[in-house]
Amino acid sequence: MKILTIVGARPQFIKAAAISRSLNSHLEIQEVLVHTGQHYDENMSDVFFQELEIATPNYHLGIGSYTHGAQTGRMLEAIEQVLLQESPDWVLVYGDTNSTLAGAIAAVKLHISVAHVEAGLRSFNRRMPEEINRVLTDHTADLLFAPTAAAVANLNQEGISQQKIHLVGDVMYDAALDYGVKAEQKSSILEHLGLSSQKYLLATIHRAENTDNPARLRAIFMGLTAVTQNIPVVLPLHPRTRAALLREGLLEDVGKSLQLIEPVGYLDMVMLEKNARLIATDSGGVQKEAFFYRVPCITLREETEWVELVELGWNRLVPPLDAPTVANGILDGFVSFSSSEVPDGLYGGGLAASKIVHLLTKDSIWK
């Protein structure tokens, strides 16, 4: 049995690592790993593969950064050639990036079965490219591995056959359990940056809805700058965000207040997350990781796919309308979070990857 895994962005590397470990325990399964090159910065790609102990990709497509249409089109063409050469039984795609959608479309056009990890998430904001990617992929896939009951409900409401849908939990929680201890043992990022546990705010900003909108970009970074009067702010700077700050003439000014650092590896990021007093982000993955390590989170968006975290009180939405809204929302988070107990089995209890591999290998799901 041959499974072709397609990844292209940091969160996908984390998810793929958990499933690859489970796949490797089955001698009858051959995994072919394809890296589209969507994230091509060494600190955003190569270091993650090394730390997560993922095998070197069988194919590195080197697509790089383009507009959404151009990037997806180039990926589609390149992935199709790999599929024609490899003829896998399954194509495994993750999350909601352009790599996800390109892999799903290329496979279905060649009548190759598609499995989607992290299926069913919805922000209900069709202006987000990630929302379009995940919706189209879900309606293309043959197997949908949902991380939460809310994701299953979304798929049911869209009329997708229940036979395709499986509630398995979240493979990122599997990874959090596996790598949390390793980060404590191997990372020295806190010492390197001169940080003390619970004495800083960790921020990450990268989504196009925030970086490509000058008003929102300014609101976020002026808000974060205001927060530094109360607590240091550490921000690993995504290449897209750096380019946006340069474009708007903000990089030098915000760099005087915020502790801007280069993108970090996974273990260093885990340590920064685990030891932050609060996290402010627009990332879906970081929202969950904050919860995994029981750190309160402010999400700088109007909506989130991880609604259960808001309902449980671990996450709070703060739309970046202006700098005072951002600053006040974050500062309020230091004193007013009230989180409830976590339901048993939320996000699968660390068994999502093994469930996914079991379902992929069951005779009953073969076409």
Short mmCIF file of N, CA, C and O in Angstrom, two decimals, residues 39-145:
data_model
loop_
_atom_site.label_atom_id
_atom_site.label_comp_id
_atom_site.label_asym_id
_atom_site.label_seq_id
_atom_site.Cartn_x
_atom_site.Cartn_y
_atom_site.Cartn_z
N HIS A 39 6.41 26.97 2.04
CA HIS A 39 7.30 27.68 2.97
C HIS A 39 8.72 27.27 2.63
O HIS A 39 9.09 26.13 2.81
N TYR A 40 9.49 28.20 2.17
CA TYR A 40 10.81 27.88 1.64
C TYR A 40 11.93 28.46 2.49
O TYR A 40 13.09 28.17 2.26
N ASP A 41 11.62 29.28 3.50
CA ASP A 41 12.64 29.78 4.41
C ASP A 41 13.19 28.62 5.23
O ASP A 41 12.44 27.78 5.72
N GLU A 42 14.52 28.57 5.40
CA GLU A 42 15.13 27.43 6.10
C GLU A 42 14.57 27.26 7.50
O GLU A 42 14.26 26.15 7.94
N ASN A 43 14.40 28.37 8.23
CA ASN A 43 13.88 28.28 9.59
C ASN A 43 12.40 27.92 9.61
O ASN A 43 11.86 27.57 10.65
N MET A 44 11.73 28.04 8.46
CA MET A 44 10.31 27.73 8.43
C MET A 44 10.06 26.37 7.79
O MET A 44 8.94 25.95 7.63
N SER A 45 11.10 25.67 7.42
CA SER A 45 10.91 24.41 6.74
C SER A 45 11.94 23.38 7.17
O SER A 45 11.63 22.44 7.89
N ASP A 46 13.21 23.57 6.78
CA ASP A 46 14.23 22.55 6.99
C ASP A 46 14.41 22.22 8.47
O ASP A 46 14.53 21.05 8.85
N VAL A 47 14.44 23.26 9.32
CA VAL A 47 14.63 23.02 10.75
C VAL A 47 13.49 22.19 11.32
O VAL A 47 13.70 21.32 12.17
N PHE A 48 12.28 22.44 10.83
CA PHE A 48 11.13 21.67 11.31
C PHE A 48 11.28 20.20 10.97
O PHE A 48 11.00 19.33 11.79
N PHE A 49 11.73 19.90 9.76
CA PHE A 49 11.91 18.50 9.38
C PHE A 49 12.95 17.83 10.27
O PHE A 49 12.79 16.68 10.68
N GLN A 50 14.02 18.55 10.59
CA GLN A 50 15.07 17.97 11.43
C GLN A 50 14.56 17.71 12.84
O GLN A 50 14.76 16.63 13.41
N GLU A 51 13.91 18.71 13.44
CA GLU A 51 13.49 18.58 14.83
C GLU A 51 12.34 17.58 15.00
O GLU A 51 12.26 16.89 16.02
N LEU A 52 11.48 17.51 14.02
CA LEU A 52 10.35 16.59 14.10
C LEU A 52 10.73 15.19 13.65
O LEU A 52 9.90 14.28 13.70
N GLU A 53 11.98 15.04 13.22
CA GLU A 53 12.49 13.73 12.79
C GLU A 53 11.66 13.15 11.65
O GLU A 53 11.35 11.96 11.62
N ILE A 54 11.31 14.03 10.73
CA ILE A 54 10.60 13.61 9.52
C ILE A 54 11.64 13.25 8.46
O ILE A 54 12.66 13.94 8.32
N ALA A 55 11.38 12.19 7.73
CA ALA A 55 12.30 11.78 6.67
C ALA A 55 12.43 12.89 5.62
O ALA A 55 11.50 13.68 5.40
N THR A 56 13.57 12.95 5.00
CA THR A 56 13.76 13.91 3.91
C THR A 56 12.71 13.66 2.83
O THR A 56 12.47 12.52 2.44
N PRO A 57 12.04 14.71 2.36
CA PRO A 57 11.00 14.50 1.35
C PRO A 57 11.52 13.77 0.12
O PRO A 57 12.65 14.02 -0.34
N ASN A 58 10.70 12.88 -0.40
CA ASN A 58 11.04 12.21 -1.65
C ASN A 58 11.03 13.18 -2.81
O ASN A 58 11.79 13.02 -3.78
N TYR A 59 10.17 14.18 -2.72
CA TYR A 59 10.07 15.21 -3.76
C TYR A 59 10.00 16.57 -3.09
O TYR A 59 9.20 16.77 -2.16
N HIS A 60 10.82 17.50 -3.52
CA HIS A 60 10.73 18.89 -3.09
C HIS A 60 10.44 19.71 -4.33
O HIS A 60 11.30 19.87 -5.20
N LEU A 61 9.23 20.23 -4.43
CA LEU A 61 8.79 20.87 -5.66
C LEU A 61 9.30 22.30 -5.80
O LEU A 61 9.31 22.82 -6.92
N GLY A 62 9.68 22.93 -4.71
CA GLY A 62 10.28 24.25 -4.77
C GLY A 62 9.40 25.32 -5.38
O GLY A 62 9.89 26.21 -6.08
N ILE A 63 8.10 25.27 -5.11
CA ILE A 63 7.17 26.21 -5.75
C ILE A 63 7.41 27.64 -5.27
O ILE A 63 7.48 28.57 -6.05
N GLY A 64 7.52 27.84 -3.97
CA GLY A 64 7.78 29.18 -3.45
C GLY A 64 6.54 30.06 -3.43
O GLY A 64 5.40 29.59 -3.52
N SER A 65 6.75 31.36 -3.30
CA SER A 65 5.68 32.32 -3.05
C SER A 65 5.22 32.98 -4.35
O SER A 65 6.02 33.53 -5.11
N TYR A 66 3.91 32.91 -4.59
CA TYR A 66 3.27 33.59 -5.72
C TYR A 66 1.90 34.07 -5.24
O TYR A 66 1.53 33.86 -4.08
N THR A 67 1.15 34.70 -6.12
CA THR A 67 -0.25 34.97 -5.81
C THR A 67 -0.98 33.63 -5.66
O THR A 67 -0.48 32.58 -6.09
N HIS A 68 -2.14 33.67 -5.04
CA HIS A 68 -2.85 32.42 -4.75
C HIS A 68 -3.09 31.58 -6.00
O HIS A 68 -2.84 30.37 -6.02
N GLY A 69 -3.58 32.21 -7.07
CA GLY A 69 -3.87 31.46 -8.27
C GLY A 69 -2.63 30.88 -8.92
O GLY A 69 -2.59 29.71 -9.31
N ALA A 70 -1.58 31.70 -8.99
CA ALA A 70 -0.34 31.24 -9.62
C ALA A 70 0.30 30.13 -8.80
O ALA A 70 0.77 29.12 -9.35
N GLN A 71 0.32 30.30 -7.49
CA GLN A 71 0.95 29.29 -6.64
C GLN A 71 0.19 27.97 -6.72
O GLN A 71 0.79 26.90 -6.86
N THR A 72 -1.14 28.04 -6.60
CA THR A 72 -1.94 26.81 -6.65
C THR A 72 -1.81 26.13 -8.01
O THR A 72 -1.70 24.90 -8.08
N GLY A 73 -1.80 26.92 -9.08
CA GLY A 73 -1.65 26.34 -10.41
C GLY A 73 -0.32 25.64 -10.61
O GLY A 73 -0.26 24.54 -11.17
N ARG A 74 0.76 26.25 -10.16
CA ARG A 74 2.07 25.63 -10.28
C ARG A 74 2.15 24.34 -9.45
O ARG A 74 2.75 23.35 -9.86
N MET A 75 1.56 24.39 -8.25
CA MET A 75 1.52 23.18 -7.42
C MET A 75 0.73 22.07 -8.10
O MET A 75 1.15 20.91 -8.12
N LEU A 76 -0.41 22.42 -8.64
CA LEU A 76 -1.27 21.43 -9.30
C LEU A 76 -0.53 20.73 -10.43
O LEU A 76 -0.55 19.49 -10.54
N GLU A 77 0.17 21.49 -11.23
CA GLU A 77 0.92 20.91 -12.35
C GLU A 77 2.03 19.99 -11.86
O GLU A 77 2.22 18.88 -12.36
N ALA A 78 2.78 20.46 -10.84
CA ALA A 78 3.91 19.68 -10.35
C ALA A 78 3.46 18.42 -9.61
O ALA A 78 4.05 17.34 -9.78
N ILE A 79 2.41 18.55 -8.80
CA ILE A 79 1.91 17.38 -8.06
C ILE A 79 1.36 16.33 -9.01
O ILE A 79 1.54 15.13 -8.81
N GLU A 80 0.70 16.77 -10.06
CA GLU A 80 0.16 15.81 -11.04
C GLU A 80 1.26 14.93 -11.62
O GLU A 80 1.09 13.71 -11.77
N GLN A 81 2.40 15.52 -11.91
CA GLN A 81 3.50 14.74 -12.46
C GLN A 81 4.00 13.70 -11.46
O GLN A 81 4.34 12.57 -11.83
N VAL A 82 4.06 14.08 -10.18
CA VAL A 82 4.48 13.14 -9.15
C VAL A 82 3.46 11.99 -9.03
O VAL A 82 3.85 10.82 -8.93
N LEU A 83 2.20 12.32 -9.07
CA LEU A 83 1.16 11.28 -8.95
C LEU A 83 1.20 10.32 -10.12
O LEU A 83 1.01 9.11 -9.95
N LEU A 84 1.44 10.84 -11.31
CA LEU A 84 1.54 9.97 -12.48
C LEU A 84 2.73 9.01 -12.35
O LEU A 84 2.67 7.87 -12.79
N GLN A 85 3.79 9.49 -11.75
CA GLN A 85 4.98 8.66 -11.59
C GLN A 85 4.82 7.63 -10.46
O GLN A 85 5.26 6.49 -10.58
N GLU A 86 4.17 8.02 -9.36
CA GLU A 86 4.11 7.18 -8.17
C GLU A 86 2.88 6.28 -8.11
O GLU A 86 2.91 5.21 -7.49
N SER A 87 1.77 6.69 -8.70
CA SER A 87 0.50 5.93 -8.67
C SER A 87 0.16 5.43 -7.26
O SER A 87 0.05 4.22 -7.01
N PRO A 88 -0.03 6.35 -6.31
CA PRO A 88 -0.32 5.92 -4.94
C PRO A 88 -1.75 5.41 -4.79
O PRO A 88 -2.62 5.68 -5.63
N ASP A 89 -1.98 4.68 -3.69
CA ASP A 89 -3.34 4.26 -3.36
C ASP A 89 -4.14 5.39 -2.72
O ASP A 89 -5.35 5.48 -2.91
N TRP A 90 -3.45 6.22 -1.92
CA TRP A 90 -4.09 7.33 -1.25
C TRP A 90 -3.20 8.56 -1.34
O TRP A 90 -1.97 8.45 -1.29
N VAL A 91 -3.83 9.71 -1.44
CA VAL A 91 -3.15 10.99 -1.26
C VAL A 91 -3.66 11.59 0.04
O VAL A 91 -4.87 11.72 0.26
N LEU A 92 -2.72 11.95 0.92
CA LEU A 92 -3.04 12.47 2.24
C LEU A 92 -2.71 13.96 2.26
O LEU A 92 -1.56 14.35 2.02
N VAL A 93 -3.73 14.79 2.52
CA VAL A 93 -3.52 16.24 2.58
C VAL A 93 -3.95 16.76 3.94
O VAL A 93 -4.77 16.14 4.63
N TYR A 94 -3.41 17.91 4.31
CA TYR A 94 -3.58 18.43 5.66
C TYR A 94 -4.06 19.88 5.64
O TYR A 94 -3.53 20.71 4.90
N GLY A 95 -5.03 20.17 6.49
CA GLY A 95 -5.36 21.55 6.80
C GLY A 95 -6.02 22.32 5.68
O GLY A 95 -6.95 21.84 5.03
N ASP A 96 -5.49 23.53 5.41
CA ASP A 96 -6.25 24.48 4.58
C ASP A 96 -5.38 25.38 3.71
O ASP A 96 -5.77 26.49 3.38
N THR A 97 -4.18 24.93 3.35
CA THR A 97 -3.30 25.77 2.55
C THR A 97 -3.52 25.53 1.05
O THR A 97 -4.26 24.63 0.64
N ASN A 98 -2.82 26.31 0.24
CA ASN A 98 -2.87 26.07 -1.20
C ASN A 98 -2.32 24.70 -1.55
O ASN A 98 -2.75 24.07 -2.52
N SER A 99 -1.34 24.22 -0.78
CA SER A 99 -0.81 22.87 -1.00
C SER A 99 -1.90 21.81 -0.80
O SER A 99 -1.94 20.81 -1.53
N THR A 100 -2.75 22.05 0.18
CA THR A 100 -3.85 21.12 0.47
C THR A 100 -4.78 21.01 -0.73
O THR A 100 -5.10 19.91 -1.20
N LEU A 101 -5.24 22.15 -1.20
CA LEU A 101 -6.19 22.17 -2.30
C LEU A 101 -5.57 21.63 -3.58
O LEU A 101 -6.21 20.83 -4.29
N ALA A 102 -4.35 22.03 -3.89
CA ALA A 102 -3.70 21.56 -5.11
C ALA A 102 -3.54 20.05 -5.09
O ALA A 102 -3.77 19.36 -6.10
N GLY A 103 -3.14 19.50 -3.94
CA GLY A 103 -2.99 18.05 -3.83
C GLY A 103 -4.29 17.31 -4.02
O GLY A 103 -4.35 16.28 -4.71
N ALA A 104 -5.36 17.85 -3.44
CA ALA A 104 -6.67 17.19 -3.55
C ALA A 104 -7.17 17.22 -4.99
O ALA A 104 -7.66 16.21 -5.51
N ILE A 105 -7.06 18.36 -5.64
CA ILE A 105 -7.56 18.47 -7.02
C ILE A 105 -6.74 17.60 -7.96
O ILE A 105 -7.30 16.89 -8.82
N ALA A 106 -5.42 17.62 -7.81
CA ALA A 106 -4.59 16.80 -8.69
C ALA A 106 -4.94 15.33 -8.56
O ALA A 106 -5.02 14.60 -9.55
N ALA A 107 -5.17 14.88 -7.32
CA ALA A 107 -5.48 13.47 -7.09
C ALA A 107 -6.83 13.09 -7.65
O ALA A 107 -6.97 12.07 -8.33
N VAL A 108 -7.85 13.88 -7.35
CA VAL A 108 -9.19 13.50 -7.78
C VAL A 108 -9.32 13.50 -9.30
O VAL A 108 -10.06 12.70 -9.88
N LYS A 109 -8.59 14.37 -9.97
CA LYS A 109 -8.60 14.39 -11.44
C LYS A 109 -8.01 13.11 -12.02
O LYS A 109 -8.36 12.71 -13.14
N LEU A 110 -7.12 12.48 -11.24
CA LEU A 110 -6.52 11.22 -11.69
C LEU A 110 -7.19 10.00 -11.06
O LEU A 110 -6.69 8.89 -11.16
N HIS A 111 -8.33 10.23 -10.41
CA HIS A 111 -9.11 9.16 -9.79
C HIS A 111 -8.32 8.43 -8.71
O HIS A 111 -8.42 7.21 -8.56
N ILE A 112 -7.55 9.20 -7.96
CA ILE A 112 -6.80 8.66 -6.82
C ILE A 112 -7.52 9.10 -5.55
O ILE A 112 -7.92 10.26 -5.42
N SER A 113 -7.70 8.19 -4.60
CA SER A 113 -8.44 8.48 -3.38
C SER A 113 -7.71 9.54 -2.54
O SER A 113 -6.49 9.52 -2.42
N VAL A 114 -8.50 10.44 -1.95
CA VAL A 114 -7.97 11.56 -1.16
C VAL A 114 -8.48 11.45 0.27
O VAL A 114 -9.67 11.23 0.51
N ALA A 115 -7.57 11.62 1.23
CA ALA A 115 -7.93 11.69 2.64
C ALA A 115 -7.50 13.05 3.17
O ALA A 115 -6.37 13.48 2.94
N HIS A 116 -8.42 13.71 3.89
CA HIS A 116 -8.16 15.06 4.39
C HIS A 116 -8.07 15.04 5.90
O HIS A 116 -9.04 14.72 6.59
N VAL A 117 -6.89 15.36 6.41
CA VAL A 117 -6.67 15.47 7.86
C VAL A 117 -7.02 16.89 8.30
O VAL A 117 -6.58 17.86 7.69
N GLU A 118 -7.78 17.00 9.38
CA GLU A 118 -8.29 18.26 9.91
C GLU A 118 -9.44 18.77 9.04
O GLU A 118 -9.55 19.95 8.71
N ALA A 119 -10.34 17.87 8.71
CA ALA A 119 -11.50 18.20 7.88
C ALA A 119 -12.60 18.83 8.73
O ALA A 119 -12.69 18.62 9.93
N GLY A 120 -13.46 19.60 8.07
CA GLY A 120 -14.68 20.10 8.70
C GLY A 120 -14.56 21.41 9.44
O GLY A 120 -15.57 21.92 9.95
N LEU A 121 -13.38 21.99 9.52
CA LEU A 121 -13.25 23.28 10.19
C LEU A 121 -13.88 24.37 9.33
O LEU A 121 -13.75 24.37 8.11
N ARG A 122 -14.54 25.30 9.97
CA ARG A 122 -15.18 26.40 9.25
C ARG A 122 -15.08 27.70 10.05
O ARG A 122 -15.39 27.73 11.24
N SER A 123 -14.65 28.76 9.38
CA SER A 123 -14.71 30.10 9.96
C SER A 123 -15.98 30.82 9.50
O SER A 123 -16.37 31.82 10.09
N PHE A 124 -16.58 30.32 8.40
CA PHE A 124 -17.75 30.92 7.76
C PHE A 124 -17.42 32.32 7.23
O PHE A 124 -18.30 33.17 7.11
N ASN A 125 -16.16 32.52 6.90
CA ASN A 125 -15.70 33.75 6.28
C ASN A 125 -15.08 33.40 4.94
O ASN A 125 -13.93 32.97 4.87
N ARG A 126 -15.85 33.55 3.88
CA ARG A 126 -15.39 33.15 2.55
C ARG A 126 -14.35 34.10 1.97
O ARG A 126 -13.84 33.85 0.88
N ARG A 127 -14.04 35.19 2.67
CA ARG A 127 -12.97 36.07 2.21
C ARG A 127 -11.60 35.52 2.58
O ARG A 127 -10.58 35.96 2.06
N MET A 128 -11.59 34.55 3.48
CA MET A 128 -10.33 33.90 3.85
C MET A 128 -9.97 32.85 2.82
O MET A 128 -10.77 31.95 2.55
N PRO A 129 -8.78 32.92 2.22
CA PRO A 129 -8.40 31.87 1.26
C PRO A 129 -8.37 30.49 1.91
O PRO A 129 -8.67 29.49 1.25
N GLU A 130 -8.04 30.43 3.21
CA GLU A 130 -8.02 29.14 3.90
C GLU A 130 -9.40 28.51 3.94
O GLU A 130 -9.54 27.28 3.86
N GLU A 131 -10.44 29.33 4.07
CA GLU A 131 -11.80 28.80 4.12
C GLU A 131 -12.17 28.16 2.78
O GLU A 131 -12.77 27.07 2.74
N ILE A 132 -11.83 28.82 1.69
CA ILE A 132 -12.10 28.26 0.37
C ILE A 132 -11.34 26.95 0.20
O ILE A 132 -11.89 25.94 -0.28
N ASN A 133 -10.08 26.92 0.59
CA ASN A 133 -9.27 25.72 0.44
C ASN A 133 -9.87 24.54 1.20
O ASN A 133 -9.95 23.42 0.69
N ARG A 134 -10.29 24.78 2.45
CA ARG A 134 -10.78 23.65 3.26
C ARG A 134 -12.15 23.17 2.79
O ARG A 134 -12.42 21.97 2.80
N VAL A 135 -13.01 24.09 2.37
CA VAL A 135 -14.33 23.68 1.90
C VAL A 135 -14.21 22.84 0.63
O VAL A 135 -14.82 21.76 0.51
N LEU A 136 -13.44 23.32 -0.34
CA LEU A 136 -13.29 22.59 -1.59
C LEU A 136 -12.62 21.24 -1.37
O LEU A 136 -13.00 20.23 -1.99
N THR A 137 -11.62 21.20 -0.50
CA THR A 137 -10.94 19.93 -0.22
C THR A 137 -11.89 18.94 0.43
O THR A 137 -11.91 17.75 0.07
N ASP A 138 -12.70 19.39 1.38
CA ASP A 138 -13.66 18.49 2.04
C ASP A 138 -14.65 17.89 1.06
O ASP A 138 -15.03 16.72 1.17
N HIS A 139 -15.07 18.69 0.08
CA HIS A 139 -16.06 18.18 -0.88
C HIS A 139 -15.41 17.37 -2.00
O HIS A 139 -16.11 16.80 -2.83
N THR A 140 -14.09 17.31 -1.98
CA THR A 140 -13.35 16.49 -2.94
C THR A 140 -12.93 15.16 -2.35
O THR A 140 -12.84 14.15 -3.06
N ALA A 141 -12.68 15.14 -1.05
CA ALA A 141 -12.03 14.00 -0.41
C ALA A 141 -12.94 12.79 -0.27
O ALA A 141 -14.16 12.91 -0.18
N ASP A 142 -12.31 11.62 -0.20
CA ASP A 142 -13.02 10.35 0.01
C ASP A 142 -13.11 10.00 1.49
O ASP A 142 -14.03 9.31 1.91
N LEU A 143 -12.13 10.44 2.26
CA LEU A 143 -12.14 10.25 3.71
C LEU A 143 -11.88 11.59 4.37
O LEU A 143 -10.96 12.32 3.98
N LEU A 144 -12.70 11.91 5.39
CA LEU A 144 -12.56 13.18 6.08
C LEU A 144 -12.31 12.90 7.56
O LEU A 144 -13.18 12.35 8.25
N PHE A 145 -11.12 13.27 8.02
CA PHE A 145 -10.73 13.02 9.40
C PHE A 145 -10.94 14.30 10.20
O PHE A 145 -10.16 15.25 10.11
#
